[in-house]
Short mmCIF file of C-alpha atoms in Angstrom, two decimals:
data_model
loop_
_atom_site.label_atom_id
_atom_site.label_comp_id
_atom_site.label_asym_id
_atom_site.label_seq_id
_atom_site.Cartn_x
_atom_site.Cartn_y
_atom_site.Cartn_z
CA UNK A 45 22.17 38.55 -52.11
CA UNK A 46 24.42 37.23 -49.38
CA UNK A 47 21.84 37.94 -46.92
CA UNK A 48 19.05 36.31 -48.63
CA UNK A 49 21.78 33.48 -48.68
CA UNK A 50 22.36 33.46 -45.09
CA UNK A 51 18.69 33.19 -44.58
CA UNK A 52 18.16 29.92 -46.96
CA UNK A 53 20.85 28.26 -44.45
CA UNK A 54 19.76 29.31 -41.51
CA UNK A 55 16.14 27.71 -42.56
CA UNK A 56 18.11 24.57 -43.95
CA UNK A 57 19.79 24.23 -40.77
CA UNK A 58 16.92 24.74 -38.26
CA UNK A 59 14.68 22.03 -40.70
CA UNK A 60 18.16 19.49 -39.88
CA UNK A 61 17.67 20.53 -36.02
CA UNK A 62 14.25 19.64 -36.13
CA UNK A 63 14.36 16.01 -38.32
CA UNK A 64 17.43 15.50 -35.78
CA UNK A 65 15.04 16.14 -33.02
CA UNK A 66 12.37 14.07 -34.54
CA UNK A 67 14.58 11.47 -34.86
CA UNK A 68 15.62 11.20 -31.32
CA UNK A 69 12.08 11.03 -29.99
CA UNK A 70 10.95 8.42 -32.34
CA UNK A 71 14.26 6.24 -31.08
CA UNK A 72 13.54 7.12 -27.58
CA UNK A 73 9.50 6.21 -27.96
CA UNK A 74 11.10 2.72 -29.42
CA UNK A 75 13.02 1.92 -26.90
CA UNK A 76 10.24 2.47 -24.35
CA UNK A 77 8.01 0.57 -26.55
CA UNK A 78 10.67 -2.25 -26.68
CA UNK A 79 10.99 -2.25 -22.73
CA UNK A 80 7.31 -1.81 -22.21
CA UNK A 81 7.11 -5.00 -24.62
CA UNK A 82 9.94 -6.53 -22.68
CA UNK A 83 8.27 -6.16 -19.13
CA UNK A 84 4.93 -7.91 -20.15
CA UNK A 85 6.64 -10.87 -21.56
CA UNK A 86 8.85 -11.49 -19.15
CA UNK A 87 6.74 -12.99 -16.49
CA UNK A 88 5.03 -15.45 -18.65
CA UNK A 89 8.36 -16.70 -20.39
CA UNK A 90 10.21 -16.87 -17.14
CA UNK A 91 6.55 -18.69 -15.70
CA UNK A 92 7.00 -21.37 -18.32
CA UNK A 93 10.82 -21.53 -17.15
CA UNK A 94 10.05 -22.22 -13.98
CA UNK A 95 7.81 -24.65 -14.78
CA UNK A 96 10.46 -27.11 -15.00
CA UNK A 97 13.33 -25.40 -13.45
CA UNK A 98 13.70 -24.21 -10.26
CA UNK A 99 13.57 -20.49 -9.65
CA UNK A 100 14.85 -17.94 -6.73
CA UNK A 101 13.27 -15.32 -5.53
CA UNK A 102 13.37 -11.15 -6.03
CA UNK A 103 14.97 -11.49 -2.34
CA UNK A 104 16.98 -13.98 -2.50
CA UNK A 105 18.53 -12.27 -5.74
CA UNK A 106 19.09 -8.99 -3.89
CA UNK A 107 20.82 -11.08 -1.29
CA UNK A 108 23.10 -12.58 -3.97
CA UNK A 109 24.05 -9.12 -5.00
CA UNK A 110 25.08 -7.67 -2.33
CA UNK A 111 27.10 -10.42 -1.60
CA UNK A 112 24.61 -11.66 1.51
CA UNK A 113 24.35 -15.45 2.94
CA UNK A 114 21.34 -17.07 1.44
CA UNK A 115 20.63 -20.88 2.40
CA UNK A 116 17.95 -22.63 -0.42
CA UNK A 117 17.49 -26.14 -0.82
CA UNK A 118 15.05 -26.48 -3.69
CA UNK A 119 13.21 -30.10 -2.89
CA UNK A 120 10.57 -31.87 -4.95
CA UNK A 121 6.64 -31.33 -3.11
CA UNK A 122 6.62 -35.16 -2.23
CA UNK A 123 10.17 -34.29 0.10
CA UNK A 124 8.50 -31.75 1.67
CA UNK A 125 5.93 -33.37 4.89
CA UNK A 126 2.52 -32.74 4.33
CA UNK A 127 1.84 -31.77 7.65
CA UNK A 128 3.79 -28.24 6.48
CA UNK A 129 1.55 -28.85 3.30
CA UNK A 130 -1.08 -28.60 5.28
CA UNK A 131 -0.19 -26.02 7.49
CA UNK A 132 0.82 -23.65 5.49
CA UNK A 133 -2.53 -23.84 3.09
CA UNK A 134 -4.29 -23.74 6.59
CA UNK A 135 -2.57 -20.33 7.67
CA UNK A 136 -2.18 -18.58 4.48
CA UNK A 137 -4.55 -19.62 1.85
CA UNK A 138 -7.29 -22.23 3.04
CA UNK A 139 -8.85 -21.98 -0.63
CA UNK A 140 -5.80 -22.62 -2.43
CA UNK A 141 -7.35 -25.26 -4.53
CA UNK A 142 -10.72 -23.63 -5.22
CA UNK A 143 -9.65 -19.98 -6.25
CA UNK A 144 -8.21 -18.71 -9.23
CA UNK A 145 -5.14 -17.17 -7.94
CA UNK A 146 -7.10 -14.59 -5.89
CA UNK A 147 -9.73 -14.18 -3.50
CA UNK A 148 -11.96 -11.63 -4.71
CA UNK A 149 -14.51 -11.68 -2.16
CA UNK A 150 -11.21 -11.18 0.88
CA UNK A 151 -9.94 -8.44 -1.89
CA UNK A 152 -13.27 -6.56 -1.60
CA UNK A 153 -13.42 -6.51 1.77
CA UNK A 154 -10.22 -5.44 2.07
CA UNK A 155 -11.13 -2.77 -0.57
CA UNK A 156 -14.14 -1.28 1.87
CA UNK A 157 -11.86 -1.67 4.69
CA UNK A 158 -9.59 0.89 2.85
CA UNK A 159 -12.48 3.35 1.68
CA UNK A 160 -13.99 3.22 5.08
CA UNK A 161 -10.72 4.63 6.69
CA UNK A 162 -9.34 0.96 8.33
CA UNK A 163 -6.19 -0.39 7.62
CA UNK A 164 -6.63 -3.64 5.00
CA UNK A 165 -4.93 -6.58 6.03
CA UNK A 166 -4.80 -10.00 4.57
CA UNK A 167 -5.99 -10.93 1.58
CA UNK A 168 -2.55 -12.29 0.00
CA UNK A 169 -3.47 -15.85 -1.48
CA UNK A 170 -0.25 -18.41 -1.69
CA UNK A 171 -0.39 -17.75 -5.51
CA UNK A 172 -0.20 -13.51 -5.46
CA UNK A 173 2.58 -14.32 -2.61
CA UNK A 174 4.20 -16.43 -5.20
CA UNK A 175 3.88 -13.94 -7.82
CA UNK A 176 5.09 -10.75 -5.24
CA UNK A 177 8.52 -13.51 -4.10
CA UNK A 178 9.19 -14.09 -8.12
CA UNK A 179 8.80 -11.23 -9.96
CA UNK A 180 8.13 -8.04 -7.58
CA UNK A 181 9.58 -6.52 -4.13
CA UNK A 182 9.20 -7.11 -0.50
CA UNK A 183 7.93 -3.64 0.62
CA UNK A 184 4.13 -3.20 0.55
CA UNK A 185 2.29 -0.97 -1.53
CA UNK A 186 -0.87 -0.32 -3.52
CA UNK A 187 1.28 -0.42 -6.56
CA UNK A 188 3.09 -3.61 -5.58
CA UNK A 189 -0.54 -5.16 -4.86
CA UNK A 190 -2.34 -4.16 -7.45
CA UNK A 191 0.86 -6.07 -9.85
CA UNK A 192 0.48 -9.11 -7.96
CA UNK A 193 -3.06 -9.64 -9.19
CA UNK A 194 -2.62 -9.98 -12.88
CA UNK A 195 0.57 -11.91 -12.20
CA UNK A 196 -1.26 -14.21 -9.90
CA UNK A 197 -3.85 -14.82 -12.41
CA UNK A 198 -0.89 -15.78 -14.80
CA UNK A 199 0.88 -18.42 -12.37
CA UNK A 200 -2.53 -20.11 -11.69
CA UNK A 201 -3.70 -19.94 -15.67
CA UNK A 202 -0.10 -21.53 -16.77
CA UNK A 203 1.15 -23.88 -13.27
CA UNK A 204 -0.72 -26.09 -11.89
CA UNK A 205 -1.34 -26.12 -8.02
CA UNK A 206 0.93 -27.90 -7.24
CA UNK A 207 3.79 -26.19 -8.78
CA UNK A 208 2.62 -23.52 -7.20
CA UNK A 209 2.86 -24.80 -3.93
CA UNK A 210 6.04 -26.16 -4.29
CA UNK A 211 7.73 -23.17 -5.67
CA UNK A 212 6.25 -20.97 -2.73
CA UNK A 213 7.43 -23.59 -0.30
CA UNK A 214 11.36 -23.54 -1.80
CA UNK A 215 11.41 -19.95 -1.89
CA UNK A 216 9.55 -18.83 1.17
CA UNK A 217 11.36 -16.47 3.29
CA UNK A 218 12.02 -18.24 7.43
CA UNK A 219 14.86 -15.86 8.45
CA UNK A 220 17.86 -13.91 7.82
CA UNK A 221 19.10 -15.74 4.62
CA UNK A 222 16.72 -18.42 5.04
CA UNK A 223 14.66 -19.63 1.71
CA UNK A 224 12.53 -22.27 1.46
CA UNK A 225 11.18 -25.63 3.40
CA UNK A 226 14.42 -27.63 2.95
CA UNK A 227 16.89 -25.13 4.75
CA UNK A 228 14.05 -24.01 7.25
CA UNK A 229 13.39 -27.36 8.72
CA UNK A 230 17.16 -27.93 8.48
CA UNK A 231 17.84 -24.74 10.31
CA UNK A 232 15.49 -24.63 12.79
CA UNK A 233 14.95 -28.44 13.70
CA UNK A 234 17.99 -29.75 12.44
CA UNK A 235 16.30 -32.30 10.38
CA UNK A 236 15.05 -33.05 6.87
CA UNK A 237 11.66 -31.02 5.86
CA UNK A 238 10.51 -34.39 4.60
CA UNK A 239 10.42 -35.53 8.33
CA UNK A 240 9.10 -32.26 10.57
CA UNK A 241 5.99 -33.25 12.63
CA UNK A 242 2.79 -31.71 12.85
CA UNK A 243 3.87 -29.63 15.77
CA UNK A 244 6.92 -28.27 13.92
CA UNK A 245 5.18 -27.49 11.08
CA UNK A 246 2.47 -25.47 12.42
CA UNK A 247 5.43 -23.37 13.90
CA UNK A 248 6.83 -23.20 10.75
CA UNK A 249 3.91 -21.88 8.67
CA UNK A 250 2.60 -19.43 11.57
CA UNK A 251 6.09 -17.62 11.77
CA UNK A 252 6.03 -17.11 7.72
CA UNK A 253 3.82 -13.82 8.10
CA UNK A 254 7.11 -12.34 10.10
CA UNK A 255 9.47 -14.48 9.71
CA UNK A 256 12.51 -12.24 10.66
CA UNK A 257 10.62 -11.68 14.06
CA UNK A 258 9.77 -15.32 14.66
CA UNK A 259 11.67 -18.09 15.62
CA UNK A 260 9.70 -21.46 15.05
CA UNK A 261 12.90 -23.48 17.43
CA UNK A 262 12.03 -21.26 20.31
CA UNK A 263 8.24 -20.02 20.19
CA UNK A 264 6.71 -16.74 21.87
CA UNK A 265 3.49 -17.32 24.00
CA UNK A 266 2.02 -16.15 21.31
CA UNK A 267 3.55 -17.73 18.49
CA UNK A 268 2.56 -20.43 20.58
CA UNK A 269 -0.95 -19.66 20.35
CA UNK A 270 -0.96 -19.31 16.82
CA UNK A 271 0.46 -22.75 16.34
CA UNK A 272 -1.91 -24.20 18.58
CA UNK A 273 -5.28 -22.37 16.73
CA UNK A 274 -3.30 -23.67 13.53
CA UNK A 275 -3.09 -27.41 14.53
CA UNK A 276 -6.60 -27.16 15.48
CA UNK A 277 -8.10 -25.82 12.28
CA UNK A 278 -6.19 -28.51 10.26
CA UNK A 279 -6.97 -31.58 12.17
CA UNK A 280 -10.82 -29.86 11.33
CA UNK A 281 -9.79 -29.32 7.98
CA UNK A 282 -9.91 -32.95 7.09
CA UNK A 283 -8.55 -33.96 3.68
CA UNK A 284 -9.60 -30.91 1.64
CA UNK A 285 -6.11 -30.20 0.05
CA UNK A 286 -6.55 -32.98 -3.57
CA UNK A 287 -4.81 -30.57 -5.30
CA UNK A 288 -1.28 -31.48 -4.24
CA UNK A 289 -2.02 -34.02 -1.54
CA UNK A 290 -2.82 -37.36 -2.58
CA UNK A 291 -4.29 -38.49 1.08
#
């Protein structure tokens, strides 16, 4: 009798284990569910944020946390020159106002490149830049590309172009602590970003693919160079940039 006893608890207490364990999983699949949840509305609630307020960048955060200088001084589009404008649409993006957020057709090729055995480069419109300095990190990846895409779609489907640009431009990495237009022209030139010539600009926007490694006060030859082939293509451009420039 006792044993039989011993037997119905031993079954009650392994059917308590396994509700407990049961239990635990469902709280745990939850809370995953609630972060997942979490992660894909963030981006399009902080998007609408920044809409109207200005924002700082993944970097410029991880700066602030460890306690690191950082030098940002967010301006409004129409204080920053348009010869920058211009340059920096020239050198990074030169179908900012037609494309969607990404260029597919620089994607696939960069996509072949890759399957064929070459190393991609490019690619990056301002907008999936925008997206990597907001929400993402600075090392490459495939994983950290292949994020920027969908969240590059989302800045161009909810901001309009020219928020775009003038986030990018006030959060744009041009040195060690160094964010944005405002505190680069500052910096570097010692004057207002409102005021930087076409010269200065084109130094400006050609050292943003390195722009630890660059100094646009005190050009390389061949920072130079690409300052030079810059001020070239826009005074070819024309007035092609509507979408934020008025003339």
């Amino acid at each position: 009798m006792g044993r039989r006893k011993a037997a119905a608890g031993s079954g009650k207490g392994s059917s308590r284990d396994t509700r407990k364990k049961r239990s635990f999983w469902q709280r745990v699949r939850r809370r995953l569910l609630q972060l997942l949840l979490v992660v894909i509305l963030l981006p399009p609630v902080l998007t609408i944020v920044y809409s109207v307020v200005p924002p700082v960048s993944t970097l410029m955060l991880a700066r602030y946390v460890q306690f690191l200088w950082v030098d940002r001084q967010w301006v409004p589009l129409e204080e920053i020159s348009p010869n920058l404008v211009r340059s920096v649409i020239t050198s990074e993006d030169s179908g900012f106002c037609t494309n969607d957020g990404v260029e597919w057709e620089a994607l696939q090729d960069q996509v072949e490149a890759l399957s064929e055995g070459e190393r991609p480069r490019g690619a990056s419109t301002i907008t999936m830049q925008t997206a990597k300095n907001l929400f993402l990190w600075a090392e490459r990846s495939y994983v950290r590309k292949a994020l920027e895409l969908p969240l590059a779609l989302m800045l161009d489907a909810i901001l309009t172009k020219k928020r775009v640009l003038e986030i990018y431009l006030n959060i744009a990495e041009w040195g060690e602590g160094i964010f944005g237009a405002e505190a680069a022209a500052q910096a570097w030139f010692g004057k207002p970003a409102k005021d930087l010539t076409r010269t200065e600009a084109a130094r400006l926007a050609t050292a943003l693919p390195n722009p630890l490694g660059r100094n646009p006060a005190n050009p390389s030859a061949g920072h130079r160079r690409l300052a030079a082939t810059n001020l070239a293509r826009v005074r070819s451009s024309g007035p092609i940039f509507g979408c934020v420039l008025a003339n």
